[in-house]
Amino acid sequence: MKKVYLFCSAGMSTSMLAANMQKAANDHKLPVQVRAFPFEIMEEIYEKERPDCILLGPQVRFLLEEIQKKYEPLGAVTATIDPADYGAVNGANVLRTAILLIKQKKA
């Protein structure tokens, strides 16, 4: 089971996006767990859950470099969520991006 976790400033739109991503994963019978959290608890969540992929909402994209330095050496892939997909709450596109990131890391 791959874990794709979304982090943002508040969590409302990101929770809806995570739900759409989980639905897309379930519809395609993919072994993926998608969850959303406020970025303030990222360290605590990472320690407990060890997600495979960390995606940042557009509001916190300025944290990407710091997050990459901290979590990529530990094995997580990190990226920002495309603002257009985020705004449209396009879970299928964001899930596709996360899966590609995870696959590229393995290659």
PDB file of C-alpha atoms in Angstrom:
ATOM      1  CA  MET A   1       0.000   0.000   0.000  1.00  0.00           C
ATOM      2  CA  LYS A   2       1.486   3.320  -1.096  1.00  0.00           C
ATOM      3  CA  LYS A   3       0.774   6.356   1.056  1.00  0.00           C
ATOM      4  CA  VAL A   4       0.203   9.690  -0.670  1.00  0.00           C
ATOM      5  CA  TYR A   5      -0.222  12.497   1.842  1.00  0.00           C
ATOM      6  CA  LEU A   6      -1.266  16.045   1.047  1.00  0.00           C
ATOM      7  CA  PHE A   7      -0.308  18.981   3.230  1.00  0.00           C
ATOM      8  CA  CYS A   8      -1.673  22.517   3.098  1.00  0.00           C
ATOM      9  CA  SER A   9      -2.322  25.487   5.330  1.00  0.00           C
ATOM     10  CA  ALA A  10      -5.903  24.805   6.461  1.00  0.00           C
ATOM     11  CA  GLY A  11      -7.031  21.516   5.017  1.00  0.00           C
ATOM     12  CA  MET A  12     -10.552  22.017   3.673  1.00  0.00           C
ATOM     13  CA  SER A  13      -9.941  21.991  -0.099  1.00  0.00           C
ATOM     14  CA  THR A  14      -7.096  19.545   0.341  1.00  0.00           C
ATOM     15  CA  SER A  15      -9.415  17.147   2.186  1.00  0.00           C
ATOM     16  CA  MET A  16     -11.842  17.267  -0.746  1.00  0.00           C
ATOM     17  CA  LEU A  17      -8.977  16.678  -3.188  1.00  0.00           C
ATOM     18  CA  ALA A  18      -7.688  13.753  -1.085  1.00  0.00           C
ATOM     19  CA  ALA A  19     -11.191  12.222  -1.083  1.00  0.00           C
ATOM     20  CA  ASN A  20     -11.371  12.530  -4.888  1.00  0.00           C
ATOM     21  CA  MET A  21      -7.910  10.991  -5.199  1.00  0.00           C
ATOM     22  CA  GLN A  22      -8.880   8.101  -2.923  1.00  0.00           C
ATOM     23  CA  LYS A  23     -12.037   7.521  -4.964  1.00  0.00           C
ATOM     24  CA  ALA A  24      -9.985   7.412  -8.174  1.00  0.00           C
ATOM     25  CA  ALA A  25      -7.558   4.945  -6.548  1.00  0.00           C
ATOM     26  CA  ASN A  26     -10.432   2.765  -5.327  1.00  0.00           C
ATOM     27  CA  ASP A  27     -12.193   2.895  -8.722  1.00  0.00           C
ATOM     28  CA  HIS A  28      -9.009   1.583 -10.353  1.00  0.00           C
ATOM     29  CA  LYS A  29      -8.317  -0.895  -7.524  1.00  0.00           C
ATOM     30  CA  LEU A  30      -4.963   0.733  -6.786  1.00  0.00           C
ATOM     31  CA  PRO A  31      -3.281  -0.028  -3.436  1.00  0.00           C
ATOM     32  CA  VAL A  32      -3.017   3.634  -2.458  1.00  0.00           C
ATOM     33  CA  GLN A  33      -3.991   5.490   0.706  1.00  0.00           C
ATOM     34  CA  VAL A  34      -4.563   9.232   0.301  1.00  0.00           C
ATOM     35  CA  ARG A  35      -4.900  11.547   3.298  1.00  0.00           C
ATOM     36  CA  ALA A  36      -4.713  15.289   3.927  1.00  0.00           C
ATOM     37  CA  PHE A  37      -3.230  17.192   6.851  1.00  0.00           C
ATOM     38  CA  PRO A  38      -2.271  20.736   7.853  1.00  0.00           C
ATOM     39  CA  PHE A  39       1.433  21.299   7.175  1.00  0.00           C
ATOM     40  CA  GLU A  40       2.042  22.231  10.840  1.00  0.00           C
ATOM     41  CA  ILE A  41       1.887  18.545  11.798  1.00  0.00           C
ATOM     42  CA  MET A  42       3.909  17.185   8.854  1.00  0.00           C
ATOM     43  CA  GLU A  43       6.852  16.063  10.989  1.00  0.00           C
ATOM     44  CA  GLU A  44       4.609  14.213  13.438  1.00  0.00           C
ATOM     45  CA  ILE A  45       2.666  12.550  10.604  1.00  0.00           C
ATOM     46  CA  TYR A  46       5.853  11.586   8.760  1.00  0.00           C
ATOM     47  CA  GLU A  47       7.329   9.982  11.865  1.00  0.00           C
ATOM     48  CA  LYS A  48       4.180   7.920  12.489  1.00  0.00           C
ATOM     49  CA  GLU A  49       3.124   7.081   8.949  1.00  0.00           C
ATOM     50  CA  ARG A  50       6.192   7.299   6.655  1.00  0.00           C
ATOM     51  CA  PRO A  51       4.308   8.343   3.494  1.00  0.00           C
ATOM     52  CA  ASP A  52       5.788   7.417   0.113  1.00  0.00           C
ATOM     53  CA  CYS A  53       4.755  10.721  -1.443  1.00  0.00           C
ATOM     54  CA  ILE A  54       4.307  14.181   0.095  1.00  0.00           C
ATOM     55  CA  LEU A  55       2.335  16.695  -1.953  1.00  0.00           C
ATOM     56  CA  LEU A  56       2.079  20.350  -0.971  1.00  0.00           C
ATOM     57  CA  GLY A  57      -0.952  22.504  -1.655  1.00  0.00           C
ATOM     58  CA  PRO A  58      -0.393  25.717  -3.621  1.00  0.00           C
ATOM     59  CA  GLN A  59      -0.663  27.837  -0.424  1.00  0.00           C
ATOM     60  CA  VAL A  60       2.449  26.187   1.045  1.00  0.00           C
ATOM     61  CA  ARG A  61       4.469  25.574  -2.135  1.00  0.00           C
ATOM     62  CA  PHE A  62       7.150  27.937  -0.774  1.00  0.00           C
ATOM     63  CA  LEU A  63       8.074  25.096   1.629  1.00  0.00           C
ATOM     64  CA  LEU A  64       8.991  22.671  -1.184  1.00  0.00           C
ATOM     65  CA  GLU A  65      12.778  23.097  -1.087  1.00  0.00           C
ATOM     66  CA  GLU A  66      12.886  22.678   2.698  1.00  0.00           C
ATOM     67  CA  ILE A  67      10.593  19.619   2.523  1.00  0.00           C
ATOM     68  CA  GLN A  68      12.677  18.051  -0.257  1.00  0.00           C
ATOM     69  CA  LYS A  69      15.892  18.451   1.743  1.00  0.00           C
ATOM     70  CA  LYS A  70      14.315  16.932   4.824  1.00  0.00           C
ATOM     71  CA  TYR A  71      12.207  14.048   3.493  1.00  0.00           C
ATOM     72  CA  GLU A  72      13.662  12.927   0.158  1.00  0.00           C
ATOM     73  CA  PRO A  73      16.824  11.533   1.824  1.00  0.00           C
ATOM     74  CA  LEU A  74      14.439   9.507   4.032  1.00  0.00           C
ATOM     75  CA  GLY A  75      12.772   7.993   0.975  1.00  0.00           C
ATOM     76  CA  ALA A  76       9.704  10.145   0.332  1.00  0.00           C
ATOM     77  CA  VAL A  77       9.109  11.844  -2.996  1.00  0.00           C
ATOM     78  CA  THR A  78       7.919  15.431  -2.702  1.00  0.00           C
ATOM     79  CA  ALA A  79       6.205  17.856  -5.060  1.00  0.00           C
ATOM     80  CA  THR A  80       3.667  20.631  -5.207  1.00  0.00           C
ATOM     81  CA  ILE A  81       0.136  20.054  -6.440  1.00  0.00           C
ATOM     82  CA  ASP A  82      -0.596  21.656  -9.796  1.00  0.00           C
ATOM     83  CA  PRO A  83      -2.673  24.770  -9.008  1.00  0.00           C
ATOM     84  CA  ALA A  84      -5.126  24.088 -11.869  1.00  0.00           C
ATOM     85  CA  ASP A  85      -5.751  20.506 -10.664  1.00  0.00           C
ATOM     86  CA  TYR A  86      -5.988  21.775  -7.096  1.00  0.00           C
ATOM     87  CA  GLY A  87      -8.527  24.443  -8.025  1.00  0.00           C
ATOM     88  CA  ALA A  88     -10.587  21.963 -10.050  1.00  0.00           C
ATOM     89  CA  VAL A  89     -10.256  19.346  -7.254  1.00  0.00           C
ATOM     90  CA  ASN A  90      -9.103  16.934  -9.984  1.00  0.00           C
ATOM     91  CA  GLY A  91      -8.196  13.923  -7.881  1.00  0.00           C
ATOM     92  CA  ALA A  92      -7.483  11.647 -10.852  1.00  0.00           C
ATOM     93  CA  ASN A  93      -4.806  13.982 -12.262  1.00  0.00           C
ATOM     94  CA  VAL A  94      -3.135  14.557  -8.909  1.00  0.00           C
ATOM     95  CA  LEU A  95      -3.174  10.817  -8.166  1.00  0.00           C
ATOM     96  CA  ARG A  96      -1.617  10.119 -11.573  1.00  0.00           C
ATOM     97  CA  THR A  97       1.143  12.631 -10.805  1.00  0.00           C
ATOM     98  CA  ALA A  98       1.815  11.045  -7.391  1.00  0.00           C
ATOM     99  CA  ILE A  99       2.021   7.537  -8.870  1.00  0.00           C
ATOM    100  CA  LEU A 100       4.432   8.725 -11.578  1.00  0.00           C
ATOM    101  CA  LEU A 101       6.629  10.386  -8.942  1.00  0.00           C
ATOM    102  CA  ILE A 102       6.737   7.177  -6.892  1.00  0.00           C
ATOM    103  CA  LYS A 103       7.548   5.078  -9.980  1.00  0.00           C
ATOM    104  CA  GLN A 104      10.298   7.486 -11.097  1.00  0.00           C
ATOM    105  CA  LYS A 105      11.910   7.237  -7.662  1.00  0.00           C
ATOM    106  CA  LYS A 106      12.123   3.456  -8.009  1.00  0.00           C
ATOM    107  CA  ALA A 107      13.704   3.643 -11.476  1.00  0.00           C
TER     108      ALA A 107
END
